[in-house]
mmCIF file of N, CA and C in Angstrom:
data_model
loop_
_atom_site.group_PDB
_atom_site.id
_atom_site.type_symbol
_atom_site.label_atom_id
_atom_site.label_comp_id
_atom_site.label_asym_id
_atom_site.label_seq_id
_atom_site.Cartn_x
_atom_site.Cartn_y
_atom_site.Cartn_z
ATOM 1 N N VAL T 1 -9.896 69.059 2.868
ATOM 2 C CA VAL T 1 -8.439 68.971 2.855
ATOM 3 C C VAL T 1 -8.040 67.630 3.461
ATOM 4 N N GLN T 2 -7.205 66.887 2.743
ATOM 5 C CA GLN T 2 -6.815 65.576 3.245
ATOM 6 C C GLN T 2 -5.402 65.223 2.819
ATOM 7 N N LEU T 3 -4.648 64.735 3.779
ATOM 8 C CA LEU T 3 -3.369 64.095 3.533
ATOM 9 C C LEU T 3 -3.313 62.912 4.490
ATOM 10 N N GLN T 4 -3.445 61.718 3.996
ATOM 11 C CA GLN T 4 -3.486 60.557 4.868
ATOM 12 C C GLN T 4 -2.468 59.533 4.419
ATOM 13 N N ALA T 5 -1.440 59.369 5.233
ATOM 14 C CA ALA T 5 -0.394 58.394 4.952
ATOM 15 C C ALA T 5 -0.756 57.059 5.568
ATOM 16 N N SER T 6 -0.354 55.978 4.914
ATOM 17 C CA SER T 6 -0.613 54.637 5.427
ATOM 18 C C SER T 6 0.484 53.697 4.954
ATOM 19 N N GLY T 7 0.501 52.496 5.547
ATOM 20 C CA GLY T 7 1.449 51.483 5.101
ATOM 21 C C GLY T 7 2.616 51.249 6.028
ATOM 22 N N GLY T 8 2.702 52.004 7.110
ATOM 23 C CA GLY T 8 3.794 51.806 8.042
ATOM 24 C C GLY T 8 3.631 50.536 8.848
ATOM 25 N N GLY T 9 4.643 50.224 9.634
ATOM 26 C CA GLY T 9 4.599 49.034 10.471
ATOM 27 C C GLY T 9 5.963 48.696 11.004
ATOM 28 N N LEU T 10 6.053 47.504 11.557
ATOM 29 C CA LEU T 10 7.316 47.008 12.114
ATOM 30 C C LEU T 10 7.989 46.114 11.074
ATOM 31 N N VAL T 11 9.252 46.364 10.813
ATOM 32 C CA VAL T 11 9.992 45.573 9.829
ATOM 33 C C VAL T 11 11.413 45.369 10.335
ATOM 34 N N GLN T 12 11.991 44.257 9.977
ATOM 35 C CA GLN T 12 13.368 43.979 10.386
ATOM 36 C C GLN T 12 14.355 44.758 9.521
ATOM 37 N N PRO T 13 15.544 45.013 10.050
ATOM 38 C CA PRO T 13 16.576 45.661 9.217
ATOM 39 C C PRO T 13 16.797 44.878 7.930
ATOM 40 N N GLY T 14 16.910 45.622 6.832
ATOM 41 C CA GLY T 14 17.056 44.993 5.526
ATOM 42 C C GLY T 14 15.745 44.743 4.820
ATOM 43 N N GLY T 15 14.650 44.920 5.524
ATOM 44 C CA GLY T 15 13.342 44.662 4.946
ATOM 45 C C GLY T 15 12.815 45.829 4.124
ATOM 46 N N SER T 16 11.571 45.669 3.664
ATOM 47 C CA SER T 16 10.947 46.672 2.789
ATOM 48 C C SER T 16 9.543 47.015 3.268
ATOM 49 N N LEU T 17 9.138 48.215 2.941
ATOM 50 C CA LEU T 17 7.772 48.676 3.167
ATOM 51 C C LEU T 17 7.401 49.609 2.031
ATOM 52 N N ARG T 18 6.110 49.678 1.742
ATOM 53 C CA ARG T 18 5.607 50.636 0.749
ATOM 54 C C ARG T 18 4.566 51.515 1.416
ATOM 55 N N LEU T 19 4.833 52.791 1.456
ATOM 56 C CA LEU T 19 3.904 53.756 2.022
ATOM 57 C C LEU T 19 3.046 54.367 0.927
ATOM 58 N N SER T 20 1.820 54.697 1.293
ATOM 59 C CA SER T 20 0.909 55.378 0.370
ATOM 60 C C SER T 20 0.366 56.623 1.043
ATOM 61 N N CYS T 21 0.021 57.611 0.252
ATOM 62 C CA CYS T 21 -0.582 58.821 0.794
ATOM 63 C C CYS T 21 -1.651 59.316 -0.159
ATOM 64 N N ALA T 22 -2.880 59.353 0.333
ATOM 65 C CA ALA T 22 -3.995 59.889 -0.441
ATOM 66 C C ALA T 22 -4.157 61.361 -0.113
ATOM 67 N N ALA T 23 -4.232 62.167 -1.142
ATOM 68 C CA ALA T 23 -4.327 63.611 -0.948
ATOM 69 C C ALA T 23 -5.572 64.168 -1.622
ATOM 70 N N SER T 24 -6.052 65.250 -1.082
ATOM 71 C CA SER T 24 -7.141 65.958 -1.750
ATOM 72 C C SER T 24 -6.643 66.496 -3.083
ATOM 73 N N GLY T 25 -7.553 66.590 -4.025
ATOM 74 C CA GLY T 25 -7.147 67.053 -5.343
ATOM 75 C C GLY T 25 -6.568 68.443 -5.342
ATOM 76 N N ASN T 26 -7.077 69.320 -4.496
ATOM 77 C CA ASN T 26 -6.567 70.689 -4.484
ATOM 78 C C ASN T 26 -5.132 70.760 -3.961
ATOM 79 N N ILE T 27 -4.741 69.778 -3.159
ATOM 80 C CA ILE T 27 -3.366 69.724 -2.674
ATOM 81 C C ILE T 27 -2.471 69.063 -3.710
ATOM 82 N N PHE T 28 -2.948 67.996 -4.299
ATOM 83 C CA PHE T 28 -2.116 67.147 -5.146
ATOM 84 C C PHE T 28 -1.876 67.733 -6.533
ATOM 85 N N SER T 29 -2.932 68.265 -7.107
ATOM 86 C CA SER T 29 -2.868 68.683 -8.506
ATOM 87 C C SER T 29 -1.817 69.768 -8.727
ATOM 88 N N ASN T 30 -0.937 69.518 -9.693
ATOM 89 C CA ASN T 30 0.067 70.491 -10.143
ATOM 90 C C ASN T 30 1.106 70.859 -9.095
ATOM 91 N N ASN T 31 1.125 70.131 -7.984
ATOM 92 C CA ASN T 31 2.126 70.398 -6.943
ATOM 93 C C ASN T 31 3.135 69.271 -6.859
ATOM 94 N N ALA T 32 4.381 69.655 -6.597
ATOM 95 C CA ALA T 32 5.346 68.643 -6.210
ATOM 96 C C ALA T 32 4.943 68.108 -4.848
ATOM 97 N N MET T 33 5.129 66.817 -4.663
ATOM 98 C CA MET T 33 4.779 66.170 -3.403
ATOM 99 C C MET T 33 6.032 65.563 -2.778
ATOM 100 N N GLY T 34 6.027 65.509 -1.462
ATOM 101 C CA GLY T 34 7.192 64.967 -0.782
ATOM 102 C C GLY T 34 6.813 64.059 0.365
ATOM 103 N N TRP T 35 7.742 63.196 0.716
ATOM 104 C CA TRP T 35 7.638 62.393 1.942
ATOM 105 C C TRP T 35 8.608 62.980 2.964
ATOM 106 N N TYR T 36 8.104 63.215 4.155
ATOM 107 C CA TYR T 36 8.870 63.748 5.253
ATOM 108 C C TYR T 36 8.864 62.724 6.385
ATOM 109 N N ARG T 37 9.850 62.833 7.274
ATOM 110 C CA ARG T 37 9.822 61.967 8.441
ATOM 111 C C ARG T 37 10.283 62.755 9.666
ATOM 112 N N GLN T 38 9.816 62.287 10.808
ATOM 113 C CA GLN T 38 10.148 62.970 12.062
ATOM 114 C C GLN T 38 10.327 61.951 13.173
ATOM 115 N N THR T 39 11.389 62.150 13.950
ATOM 116 C CA THR T 39 11.614 61.359 15.154
ATOM 117 C C THR T 39 11.561 62.299 16.348
ATOM 118 N N PRO T 40 11.275 61.768 17.546
ATOM 119 C CA PRO T 40 11.159 62.625 18.734
ATOM 120 C C PRO T 40 12.400 63.474 18.941
ATOM 121 N N GLY T 41 12.193 64.754 19.164
ATOM 122 C CA GLY T 41 13.291 65.649 19.451
ATOM 123 C C GLY T 41 14.025 66.169 18.233
ATOM 124 N N LYS T 42 13.605 65.741 17.051
ATOM 125 C CA LYS T 42 14.269 66.186 15.832
ATOM 126 C C LYS T 42 13.285 66.911 14.927
ATOM 127 N N GLN T 43 13.842 67.748 14.082
ATOM 128 C CA GLN T 43 13.018 68.478 13.142
ATOM 129 C C GLN T 43 12.568 67.547 12.025
ATOM 130 N N ARG T 44 11.383 67.804 11.513
ATOM 131 C CA ARG T 44 10.881 67.016 10.388
ATOM 132 C C ARG T 44 11.788 67.253 9.176
ATOM 133 N N GLU T 45 12.122 66.181 8.465
ATOM 134 C CA GLU T 45 13.016 66.315 7.308
ATOM 135 C C GLU T 45 12.364 65.740 6.059
ATOM 136 N N LEU T 46 12.683 66.347 4.933
ATOM 137 C CA LEU T 46 12.216 65.862 3.643
ATOM 138 C C LEU T 46 13.143 64.745 3.184
ATOM 139 N N VAL T 47 12.590 63.575 2.873
ATOM 140 C CA VAL T 47 13.442 62.471 2.439
ATOM 141 C C VAL T 47 13.319 62.201 0.942
ATOM 142 N N ALA T 48 12.192 62.544 0.346
ATOM 143 C CA ALA T 48 12.023 62.316 -1.089
ATOM 144 C C ALA T 48 10.942 63.239 -1.620
ATOM 145 N N ALA T 49 11.079 63.645 -2.872
ATOM 146 C CA ALA T 49 10.088 64.526 -3.484
ATOM 147 C C ALA T 49 9.941 64.181 -4.951
ATOM 148 N N ILE T 50 8.770 64.510 -5.488
ATOM 149 C CA ILE T 50 8.502 64.256 -6.900
ATOM 150 C C ILE T 50 7.654 65.392 -7.446
ATOM 151 N N THR T 51 8.044 65.920 -8.597
ATOM 152 C CA THR T 51 7.269 66.990 -9.220
ATOM 153 C C THR T 51 6.031 66.404 -9.900
ATOM 154 N N SER T 52 5.142 67.263 -10.332
ATOM 155 C CA SER T 52 3.945 66.801 -11.029
ATOM 156 C C SER T 52 4.317 66.077 -12.321
ATOM 157 N N GLY T 53 5.470 66.389 -12.858
ATOM 158 C CA GLY T 53 5.927 65.742 -14.086
ATOM 159 C C GLY T 53 6.788 64.519 -13.860
ATOM 160 N N GLY T 54 7.052 64.184 -12.605
ATOM 161 C CA GLY T 54 7.761 62.943 -12.305
ATOM 162 C C GLY T 54 9.248 63.064 -12.017
ATOM 163 N N ILE T 55 9.760 64.268 -11.913
ATOM 164 C CA ILE T 55 11.174 64.432 -11.553
ATOM 165 C C ILE T 55 11.319 64.204 -10.054
ATOM 166 N N THR T 56 12.309 63.397 -9.682
ATOM 167 C CA THR T 56 12.456 63.006 -8.282
ATOM 168 C C THR T 56 13.721 63.579 -7.659
ATOM 169 N N HIS T 57 13.680 63.656 -6.340
ATOM 170 C CA HIS T 57 14.824 64.131 -5.558
ATOM 171 C C HIS T 57 14.829 63.379 -4.250
ATOM 172 N N TYR T 58 16.037 63.000 -3.777
ATOM 173 C CA TYR T 58 16.152 62.225 -2.545
ATOM 174 C C TYR T 58 17.195 62.823 -1.616
ATOM 175 N N ALA T 59 16.939 62.668 -0.331
ATOM 176 C CA ALA T 59 17.966 62.992 0.651
ATOM 177 C C ALA T 59 19.092 61.973 0.525
ATOM 178 N N ASP T 60 20.301 62.403 0.824
ATOM 179 C CA ASP T 60 21.447 61.497 0.700
ATOM 180 C C ASP T 60 21.280 60.238 1.550
ATOM 181 N N SER T 61 20.604 60.380 2.673
ATOM 182 C CA SER T 61 20.470 59.259 3.605
ATOM 183 C C SER T 61 19.604 58.124 3.057
ATOM 184 N N VAL T 62 18.793 58.402 2.052
ATOM 185 C CA VAL T 62 17.890 57.366 1.517
ATOM 186 C C VAL T 62 18.135 57.063 0.046
ATOM 187 N N LYS T 63 19.042 57.813 -0.567
ATOM 188 C CA LYS T 63 19.301 57.646 -2.003
ATOM 189 C C LYS T 63 19.745 56.219 -2.296
ATOM 190 N N GLY T 64 19.132 55.627 -3.310
ATOM 191 C CA GLY T 64 19.457 54.257 -3.673
ATOM 192 C C GLY T 64 18.657 53.206 -2.934
ATOM 193 N N ARG T 65 17.944 53.617 -1.899
ATOM 194 C CA ARG T 65 17.132 52.661 -1.117
ATOM 195 C C ARG T 65 15.641 52.965 -1.221
ATOM 196 N N PHE T 66 15.281 54.236 -1.317
ATOM 197 C CA PHE T 66 13.876 54.644 -1.374
ATOM 198 C C PHE T 66 13.536 55.104 -2.796
ATOM 199 N N THR T 67 12.289 54.849 -3.177
ATOM 200 C CA THR T 67 11.797 55.313 -4.473
ATOM 201 C C THR T 67 10.432 55.960 -4.292
ATOM 202 N N ILE T 68 10.315 57.193 -4.737
ATOM 203 C CA ILE T 68 9.042 57.903 -4.664
ATOM 204 C C ILE T 68 8.375 57.851 -6.030
ATOM 205 N N SER T 69 7.058 57.722 -6.015
ATOM 206 C CA SER T 69 6.291 57.729 -7.257
ATOM 207 C C SER T 69 4.921 58.337 -6.976
ATOM 208 N N ARG T 70 4.197 58.643 -8.043
ATOM 209 C CA ARG T 70 2.866 59.226 -7.862
ATOM 210 C C ARG T 70 1.938 58.738 -8.957
ATOM 211 N N ASP T 71 0.662 58.668 -8.599
ATOM 212 C CA ASP T 71 -0.394 58.335 -9.543
ATOM 213 C C ASP T 71 -1.309 59.550 -9.592
ATOM 214 N N ASN T 72 -1.174 60.349 -10.626
ATOM 215 C CA ASN T 72 -1.928 61.596 -10.700
ATOM 216 C C ASN T 72 -3.433 61.352 -10.854
ATOM 217 N N ALA T 73 -3.810 60.221 -11.415
ATOM 218 C CA ALA T 73 -5.235 59.908 -11.569
ATOM 219 C C ALA T 73 -5.880 59.580 -10.227
ATOM 220 N N LYS T 74 -5.078 59.091 -9.291
ATOM 221 C CA LYS T 74 -5.609 58.694 -7.983
ATOM 222 C C LYS T 74 -5.251 59.687 -6.877
ATOM 223 N N ASN T 75 -4.557 60.775 -7.223
ATOM 224 C CA ASN T 75 -4.114 61.753 -6.214
ATOM 225 C C ASN T 75 -3.356 61.059 -5.079
ATOM 226 N N THR T 76 -2.479 60.155 -5.451
ATOM 227 C CA THR T 76 -1.774 59.347 -4.462
ATOM 228 C C THR T 76 -0.278 59.373 -4.745
ATOM 229 N N VAL T 77 0.491 59.473 -3.674
ATOM 230 C CA VAL T 77 1.942 59.408 -3.782
ATOM 231 C C VAL T 77 2.425 58.215 -2.954
ATOM 232 N N TYR T 78 3.464 57.551 -3.444
ATOM 233 C CA TYR T 78 3.972 56.335 -2.818
ATOM 234 C C TYR T 78 5.438 56.505 -2.429
ATOM 235 N N LEU T 79 5.860 55.702 -1.458
ATOM 236 C CA LEU T 79 7.268 55.634 -1.109
ATOM 237 C C LEU T 79 7.626 54.170 -0.903
ATOM 238 N N GLN T 80 8.398 53.628 -1.826
ATOM 239 C CA GLN T 80 8.913 52.277 -1.686
ATOM 240 C C GLN T 80 10.225 52.359 -0.933
ATOM 241 N N MET T 81 10.285 51.676 0.191
ATOM 242 C CA MET T 81 11.463 51.728 1.052
ATOM 243 C C MET T 81 12.088 50.344 1.122
ATOM 244 N N ASN T 82 13.299 50.226 0.636
ATOM 245 C CA ASN T 82 14.031 48.963 0.659
ATOM 246 C C ASN T 82 15.279 49.097 1.524
ATOM 247 N N SER T 83 15.857 47.967 1.874
ATOM 248 C CA SER T 83 17.085 47.952 2.676
ATOM 249 C C SER T 83 16.962 48.862 3.895
ATOM 250 N N LEU T 84 15.861 48.712 4.594
ATOM 251 C CA LEU T 84 15.582 49.599 5.723
ATOM 252 C C LEU T 84 16.593 49.422 6.842
ATOM 253 N N LYS T 85 16.885 50.536 7.505
ATOM 254 C CA LYS T 85 17.843 50.572 8.611
ATOM 255 C C LYS T 85 17.135 51.066 9.871
ATOM 256 N N PRO T 86 17.665 50.739 11.028
ATOM 257 C CA PRO T 86 17.047 51.237 12.274
ATOM 258 C C PRO T 86 16.911 52.761 12.298
ATOM 259 N N GLU T 87 17.832 53.457 11.685
ATOM 260 C CA GLU T 87 17.751 54.925 11.677
ATOM 261 C C GLU T 87 16.655 55.465 10.766
ATOM 262 N N ASP T 88 16.000 54.596 10.024
ATOM 263 C CA ASP T 88 14.839 55.004 9.241
ATOM 264 C C ASP T 88 13.572 55.035 10.091
ATOM 265 N N THR T 89 13.655 54.561 11.311
ATOM 266 C CA THR T 89 12.507 54.574 12.213
ATOM 267 C C THR T 89 12.034 56.000 12.443
ATOM 268 N N ALA T 90 10.750 56.250 12.165
ATOM 269 C CA ALA T 90 10.202 57.603 12.267
ATOM 270 C C ALA T 90 8.714 57.546 11.937
ATOM 271 N N VAL T 91 8.046 58.668 12.196
ATOM 272 C CA VAL T 91 6.706 58.861 11.661
ATOM 273 C C VAL T 91 6.862 59.547 10.304
ATOM 274 N N TYR T 92 6.259 58.963 9.285
ATOM 275 C CA TYR T 92 6.360 59.467 7.926
ATOM 276 C C TYR T 92 5.074 60.195 7.533
ATOM 277 N N TYR T 93 5.256 61.347 6.921
ATOM 278 C CA TYR T 93 4.151 62.177 6.463
ATOM 279 C C TYR T 93 4.358 62.503 4.984
ATOM 280 N N CYS T 94 3.267 62.760 4.305
ATOM 281 C CA CYS T 94 3.401 63.330 2.965
ATOM 282 C C CYS T 94 2.860 64.756 3.011
ATOM 283 N N ASN T 95 3.340 65.576 2.092
ATOM 284 C CA ASN T 95 2.892 66.953 1.982
ATOM 285 C C ASN T 95 3.404 67.504 0.671
ATOM 286 N N THR T 96 3.065 68.731 0.397
ATOM 287 C CA THR T 96 3.616 69.365 -0.793
ATOM 288 C C THR T 96 5.107 69.644 -0.568
ATOM 289 N N ASP T 97 5.818 69.868 -1.651
ATOM 290 C CA ASP T 97 7.214 70.293 -1.582
ATOM 291 C C ASP T 97 7.365 71.535 -2.431
ATOM 292 N N PRO T 98 7.681 72.681 -1.834
ATOM 293 C CA PRO T 98 7.923 72.835 -0.409
ATOM 294 C C PRO T 98 6.639 72.747 0.401
ATOM 295 N N GLY T 99 6.765 72.349 1.644
ATOM 296 C CA GLY T 99 5.596 72.226 2.503
ATOM 297 C C GLY T 99 5.740 73.153 3.715
ATOM 298 N N PRO T 100 4.784 73.091 4.603
ATOM 299 C CA PRO T 100 3.575 72.285 4.492
ATOM 300 C C PRO T 100 2.441 73.027 3.789
ATOM 301 N N TRP T 101 1.382 72.296 3.492
ATOM 302 C CA TRP T 101 0.162 72.892 2.969
ATOM 303 C C TRP T 101 -0.421 73.809 4.028
ATOM 304 N N TYR T 102 -0.887 74.967 3.600
ATOM 305 C CA TYR T 102 -1.425 75.960 4.530
ATOM 306 C C TYR T 102 -2.929 76.014 4.342
ATOM 307 N N SER T 103 -3.676 75.777 5.411
ATOM 308 C CA SER T 103 -5.133 75.727 5.303
ATOM 309 C C SER T 103 -5.776 76.297 6.551
ATOM 310 N N ASN T 104 -6.791 77.100 6.373
ATOM 311 C CA ASN T 104 -7.535 77.679 7.503
ATOM 312 C C ASN T 104 -6.611 78.374 8.498
ATOM 313 N N GLY T 105 -5.627 79.062 7.984
ATOM 314 C CA GLY T 105 -4.765 79.855 8.844
ATOM 315 C C GLY T 105 -3.682 79.100 9.569
ATOM 316 N N MET T 106 -3.462 77.844 9.172
ATOM 317 C CA MET T 106 -2.425 77.091 9.870
ATOM 318 C C MET T 106 -1.788 76.057 8.957
ATOM 319 N N ASP T 107 -0.595 75.608 9.342
ATOM 320 C CA ASP T 107 0.065 74.541 8.609
ATOM 321 C C ASP T 107 -0.721 73.247 8.783
ATOM 322 N N TYR T 108 -0.859 72.510 7.704
ATOM 323 C CA TYR T 108 -1.606 71.246 7.741
ATOM 324 C C TYR T 108 -0.688 70.105 7.367
ATOM 325 N N TRP T 109 -0.609 69.112 8.243
ATOM 326 C CA TRP T 109 0.240 67.956 7.984
ATOM 327 C C TRP T 109 -0.527 66.665 7.769
ATOM 328 N N GLY T 110 -1.697 66.568 8.287
ATOM 329 C CA GLY T 110 -2.450 65.338 8.116
ATOM 330 C C GLY T 110 -1.904 64.201 8.967
ATOM 331 N N LYS T 111 -2.410 63.015 8.657
ATOM 332 C CA LYS T 111 -2.079 61.830 9.444
ATOM 333 C C LYS T 111 -0.807 61.185 8.915
ATOM 334 N N GLY T 112 0.130 60.932 9.817
ATOM 335 C CA GLY T 112 1.350 60.242 9.450
ATOM 336 C C GLY T 112 1.221 58.746 9.685
ATOM 337 N N THR T 113 2.275 58.029 9.327
ATOM 338 C CA THR T 113 2.301 56.586 9.558
ATOM 339 C C THR T 113 3.648 56.207 10.160
ATOM 340 N N LEU T 114 3.612 55.379 11.207
ATOM 341 C CA LEU T 114 4.820 55.034 11.947
ATOM 342 C C LEU T 114 5.539 53.864 11.285
ATOM 343 N N VAL T 115 6.824 54.055 11.032
ATOM 344 C CA VAL T 115 7.695 52.999 10.531
ATOM 345 C C VAL T 115 8.716 52.684 11.621
ATOM 346 N N THR T 116 8.761 51.430 12.011
ATOM 347 C CA THR T 116 9.708 50.988 13.022
ATOM 348 C C THR T 116 10.586 49.894 12.423
ATOM 349 N N VAL T 117 11.891 50.137 12.420
ATOM 350 C CA VAL T 117 12.835 49.162 11.878
ATOM 351 C C VAL T 117 13.634 48.602 13.051
ATOM 352 N N SER T 118 13.372 47.354 13.356
ATOM 353 C CA SER T 118 13.985 46.748 14.534
ATOM 354 C C SER T 118 13.973 45.239 14.411
ATOM 355 N N SER T 119 14.994 44.617 14.984
ATOM 356 C CA SER T 119 15.029 43.161 15.018
ATOM 357 C C SER T 119 14.449 42.645 16.335
#
């Protein structure tokens, strides 16, 4: 079982980042996938999702700035983030939508990636 997000970092307001998430085939195949984010003291929120057929959905807070995509041959989901704002600062995770993936008797989130938007 694997969900490994990467591509985060420090970026100035207005900048861009592209996140990637490699997933195990049993998680990725035929499932809608989503990008979630979490900041300290707040509940994890879904910011973007994509079905296995490519239909997308975005939270209002990121609509028009973020683009989710997937490569079914590589079991990978991407999040292109443009026009980043300080309030986008969070740890970003990928998972199924709805999530999380349930494995070995517990919720599985995998490794997230930290995005920091600051000047």
